[in-house]
Amino acid sequence: MVLLVSLVAGCSSDDSVSTPTSGVGTAVPTSLAGSLFPDVLDVVATSSESGWTFDVTLSSPYDTPERYADAWRVVGMDGTVFGVRELDHDHASEQPFTRSLENVQIPDDVDKVVVEGRDQVNGYGGTTFEVALIRA
């Protein structure tokens, strides 16, 4: 069985997915948001027998080879990290951009996660995204 949870409509790139209009999600601005960190703009979470797939759209204020959004992660409300998507290069020519992480194993008793972006210099921060994981 496949279940799709869609959040705010995202922007596209060559790795993008189409975003349905129904679902649950919240962008949560943090006090350190702004030019120090990338912002998570959109998340689509899909459940399958092999785990969850997360399609995440980021926007990075600094996107050069010297400094860029170099990762994002899926974190439980208790701080447990369920998955990390490393980004190996800047995305200067495609802002914002969407990348995916497949086969993320999340226990059945976890019903909400947060997706956070990471800046190559400053670490994790910026606007995060809460995702309600709805299972059939």
PDB file of C-alpha atoms in Angstrom:
ATOM      1  CA  MET A   1       0.000   0.000   0.000  1.00  0.00           C
ATOM      2  CA  VAL A   2       1.266   3.467  -0.851  1.00  0.00           C
ATOM      3  CA  LEU A   3       0.244   6.516   1.142  1.00  0.00           C
ATOM      4  CA  LEU A   4       1.178  10.024   0.110  1.00  0.00           C
ATOM      5  CA  VAL A   5       1.325  12.984   2.455  1.00  0.00           C
ATOM      6  CA  SER A   6       1.685  16.282   0.648  1.00  0.00           C
ATOM      7  CA  LEU A   7       2.631  19.614   2.100  1.00  0.00           C
ATOM      8  CA  VAL A   8       2.916  23.154   0.718  1.00  0.00           C
ATOM      9  CA  ALA A   9       3.284  23.214  -3.076  1.00  0.00           C
ATOM     10  CA  GLY A  10       6.943  23.086  -4.010  1.00  0.00           C
ATOM     11  CA  CYS A  11       9.161  24.214  -6.817  1.00  0.00           C
ATOM     12  CA  SER A  12      10.576  21.844  -9.328  1.00  0.00           C
ATOM     13  CA  SER A  13      13.915  20.701 -10.606  1.00  0.00           C
ATOM     14  CA  ASP A  14      14.996  17.783 -12.728  1.00  0.00           C
ATOM     15  CA  ASP A  15      14.523  15.476  -9.694  1.00  0.00           C
ATOM     16  CA  SER A  16      11.202  16.991  -8.652  1.00  0.00           C
ATOM     17  CA  VAL A  17       7.884  15.305  -8.067  1.00  0.00           C
ATOM     18  CA  SER A  18       4.405  16.634  -8.675  1.00  0.00           C
ATOM     19  CA  THR A  19       2.772  17.794  -5.484  1.00  0.00           C
ATOM     20  CA  PRO A  20      -0.865  16.930  -4.762  1.00  0.00           C
ATOM     21  CA  THR A  21      -2.975  19.570  -3.056  1.00  0.00           C
ATOM     22  CA  SER A  22      -4.108  17.577  -0.019  1.00  0.00           C
ATOM     23  CA  GLY A  23      -2.085  16.713   3.050  1.00  0.00           C
ATOM     24  CA  VAL A  24      -0.669  17.988   6.299  1.00  0.00           C
ATOM     25  CA  GLY A  25       2.420  20.055   6.979  1.00  0.00           C
ATOM     26  CA  THR A  26       3.716  23.163   8.637  1.00  0.00           C
ATOM     27  CA  ALA A  27       6.713  25.344   7.892  1.00  0.00           C
ATOM     28  CA  VAL A  28       8.147  26.410  11.229  1.00  0.00           C
ATOM     29  CA  PRO A  29      10.333  29.532  11.152  1.00  0.00           C
ATOM     30  CA  THR A  30      13.122  29.570  13.709  1.00  0.00           C
ATOM     31  CA  SER A  31      14.786  32.543  15.357  1.00  0.00           C
ATOM     32  CA  LEU A  32      18.015  31.827  13.456  1.00  0.00           C
ATOM     33  CA  ALA A  33      16.382  31.676  10.023  1.00  0.00           C
ATOM     34  CA  GLY A  34      17.570  34.022   7.342  1.00  0.00           C
ATOM     35  CA  SER A  35      20.874  34.214   5.581  1.00  0.00           C
ATOM     36  CA  LEU A  36      22.680  31.698   7.828  1.00  0.00           C
ATOM     37  CA  PHE A  37      20.799  28.536   6.852  1.00  0.00           C
ATOM     38  CA  PRO A  38      18.805  26.911   4.052  1.00  0.00           C
ATOM     39  CA  ASP A  39      15.024  26.854   4.418  1.00  0.00           C
ATOM     40  CA  VAL A  40      12.854  23.773   3.890  1.00  0.00           C
ATOM     41  CA  LEU A  41      10.030  24.962   1.633  1.00  0.00           C
ATOM     42  CA  ASP A  42       8.168  21.744   0.878  1.00  0.00           C
ATOM     43  CA  VAL A  43       8.075  18.057   1.798  1.00  0.00           C
ATOM     44  CA  VAL A  44       6.228  15.149   0.196  1.00  0.00           C
ATOM     45  CA  ALA A  45       6.377  11.922   2.243  1.00  0.00           C
ATOM     46  CA  THR A  46       5.344   8.641   0.651  1.00  0.00           C
ATOM     47  CA  SER A  47       5.012   5.340   2.533  1.00  0.00           C
ATOM     48  CA  SER A  48       5.666   1.939   0.968  1.00  0.00           C
ATOM     49  CA  GLU A  49       6.612  -1.565   2.100  1.00  0.00           C
ATOM     50  CA  SER A  50      10.312  -0.627   1.923  1.00  0.00           C
ATOM     51  CA  GLY A  51       9.959   2.507   4.081  1.00  0.00           C
ATOM     52  CA  TRP A  52       9.264   6.189   3.586  1.00  0.00           C
ATOM     53  CA  THR A  53      10.437   8.336   0.689  1.00  0.00           C
ATOM     54  CA  PHE A  54      10.910  12.050   1.369  1.00  0.00           C
ATOM     55  CA  ASP A  55      11.007  14.576  -1.480  1.00  0.00           C
ATOM     56  CA  VAL A  56      12.310  17.812   0.042  1.00  0.00           C
ATOM     57  CA  THR A  57      12.533  21.265  -1.517  1.00  0.00           C
ATOM     58  CA  LEU A  58      15.221  23.571  -0.111  1.00  0.00           C
ATOM     59  CA  SER A  59      16.175  27.169  -0.728  1.00  0.00           C
ATOM     60  CA  SER A  60      19.710  28.218   0.144  1.00  0.00           C
ATOM     61  CA  PRO A  61      20.711  31.889   0.506  1.00  0.00           C
ATOM     62  CA  TYR A  62      24.377  31.067  -0.120  1.00  0.00           C
ATOM     63  CA  ASP A  63      24.838  28.625  -2.945  1.00  0.00           C
ATOM     64  CA  THR A  64      28.401  28.683  -4.165  1.00  0.00           C
ATOM     65  CA  PRO A  65      31.135  26.047  -4.144  1.00  0.00           C
ATOM     66  CA  GLU A  66      32.479  27.738  -0.990  1.00  0.00           C
ATOM     67  CA  ARG A  67      29.195  27.578   0.927  1.00  0.00           C
ATOM     68  CA  TYR A  68      25.928  25.827   0.208  1.00  0.00           C
ATOM     69  CA  ALA A  69      23.123  23.680   1.646  1.00  0.00           C
ATOM     70  CA  ASP A  70      24.967  20.389   1.988  1.00  0.00           C
ATOM     71  CA  ALA A  71      22.301  18.159   3.584  1.00  0.00           C
ATOM     72  CA  TRP A  72      18.832  17.749   5.017  1.00  0.00           C
ATOM     73  CA  ARG A  73      17.536  15.280   7.583  1.00  0.00           C
ATOM     74  CA  VAL A  74      14.355  13.666   8.884  1.00  0.00           C
ATOM     75  CA  VAL A  75      14.130  13.899  12.686  1.00  0.00           C
ATOM     76  CA  GLY A  76      11.585  12.559  15.166  1.00  0.00           C
ATOM     77  CA  MET A  77       9.980  14.863  17.708  1.00  0.00           C
ATOM     78  CA  ASP A  78      12.260  13.272  20.343  1.00  0.00           C
ATOM     79  CA  GLY A  79      15.403  14.122  18.340  1.00  0.00           C
ATOM     80  CA  THR A  80      15.937  10.692  16.768  1.00  0.00           C
ATOM     81  CA  VAL A  81      17.476  11.077  13.306  1.00  0.00           C
ATOM     82  CA  PHE A  82      15.782   8.679  10.866  1.00  0.00           C
ATOM     83  CA  GLY A  83      17.586   9.695   7.687  1.00  0.00           C
ATOM     84  CA  VAL A  84      20.053  12.174   6.196  1.00  0.00           C
ATOM     85  CA  ARG A  85      20.331  13.214   2.550  1.00  0.00           C
ATOM     86  CA  GLU A  86      23.840  14.500   1.803  1.00  0.00           C
ATOM     87  CA  LEU A  87      24.219  17.044  -1.019  1.00  0.00           C
ATOM     88  CA  ASP A  88      27.597  16.941  -2.740  1.00  0.00           C
ATOM     89  CA  HIS A  89      27.601  20.271  -4.581  1.00  0.00           C
ATOM     90  CA  ASP A  90      25.990  23.683  -4.725  1.00  0.00           C
ATOM     91  CA  HIS A  91      22.707  24.190  -6.573  1.00  0.00           C
ATOM     92  CA  ALA A  92      23.354  27.777  -7.648  1.00  0.00           C
ATOM     93  CA  SER A  93      21.600  27.391 -11.004  1.00  0.00           C
ATOM     94  CA  GLU A  94      18.440  25.799  -9.558  1.00  0.00           C
ATOM     95  CA  GLN A  95      17.038  27.642  -6.556  1.00  0.00           C
ATOM     96  CA  PRO A  96      14.965  26.336  -4.899  1.00  0.00           C
ATOM     97  CA  PHE A  97      15.694  22.659  -5.614  1.00  0.00           C
ATOM     98  CA  THR A  98      14.163  19.279  -4.710  1.00  0.00           C
ATOM     99  CA  ARG A  99      15.975  16.072  -3.788  1.00  0.00           C
ATOM    100  CA  SER A 100      14.755  12.700  -2.499  1.00  0.00           C
ATOM    101  CA  LEU A 101      15.711  10.154   0.150  1.00  0.00           C
ATOM    102  CA  GLU A 102      14.246   6.645  -0.085  1.00  0.00           C
ATOM    103  CA  ASN A 103      13.760   3.714   2.286  1.00  0.00           C
ATOM    104  CA  VAL A 104      13.695   5.786   5.470  1.00  0.00           C
ATOM    105  CA  GLN A 105      12.727   3.444   8.316  1.00  0.00           C
ATOM    106  CA  ILE A 106      10.382   5.095  10.822  1.00  0.00           C
ATOM    107  CA  PRO A 107       8.742   3.101  13.640  1.00  0.00           C
ATOM    108  CA  ASP A 108       4.958   2.688  13.440  1.00  0.00           C
ATOM    109  CA  ASP A 109       4.453   4.596  16.698  1.00  0.00           C
ATOM    110  CA  VAL A 110       6.025   7.768  15.225  1.00  0.00           C
ATOM    111  CA  ASP A 111       3.311   9.945  13.686  1.00  0.00           C
ATOM    112  CA  LYS A 112       5.204  13.205  13.120  1.00  0.00           C
ATOM    113  CA  VAL A 113       8.710  14.163  11.983  1.00  0.00           C
ATOM    114  CA  VAL A 114      10.575  17.379  11.242  1.00  0.00           C
ATOM    115  CA  VAL A 115      12.723  17.992   8.161  1.00  0.00           C
ATOM    116  CA  GLU A 116      15.704  20.309   8.713  1.00  0.00           C
ATOM    117  CA  GLY A 117      18.207  21.775   6.257  1.00  0.00           C
ATOM    118  CA  ARG A 118      21.952  22.045   6.882  1.00  0.00           C
ATOM    119  CA  ASP A 119      24.356  24.771   5.800  1.00  0.00           C
ATOM    120  CA  GLN A 120      27.901  23.703   4.995  1.00  0.00           C
ATOM    121  CA  VAL A 121      29.331  26.354   7.363  1.00  0.00           C
ATOM    122  CA  ASN A 122      26.687  26.926  10.070  1.00  0.00           C
ATOM    123  CA  GLY A 123      25.078  23.490  10.442  1.00  0.00           C
ATOM    124  CA  TYR A 124      21.350  22.803  10.867  1.00  0.00           C
ATOM    125  CA  GLY A 125      18.892  25.696  11.102  1.00  0.00           C
ATOM    126  CA  GLY A 126      16.508  27.842   9.102  1.00  0.00           C
ATOM    127  CA  THR A 127      12.868  27.149   8.412  1.00  0.00           C
ATOM    128  CA  THR A 128      11.973  23.547   9.232  1.00  0.00           C
ATOM    129  CA  PHE A 129       8.956  21.528   8.149  1.00  0.00           C
ATOM    130  CA  GLU A 130       6.762  19.334  10.367  1.00  0.00           C
ATOM    131  CA  VAL A 131       5.284  16.338   8.564  1.00  0.00           C
ATOM    132  CA  ALA A 132       2.358  14.276   9.836  1.00  0.00           C
ATOM    133  CA  LEU A 133       2.909  10.633   8.870  1.00  0.00           C
ATOM    134  CA  ILE A 134      -0.485   9.153   8.125  1.00  0.00           C
ATOM    135  CA  ARG A 135      -0.637   5.401   7.749  1.00  0.00           C
ATOM    136  CA  ALA A 136      -3.618   3.443   6.448  1.00  0.00           C
TER     137      ALA A 136
END
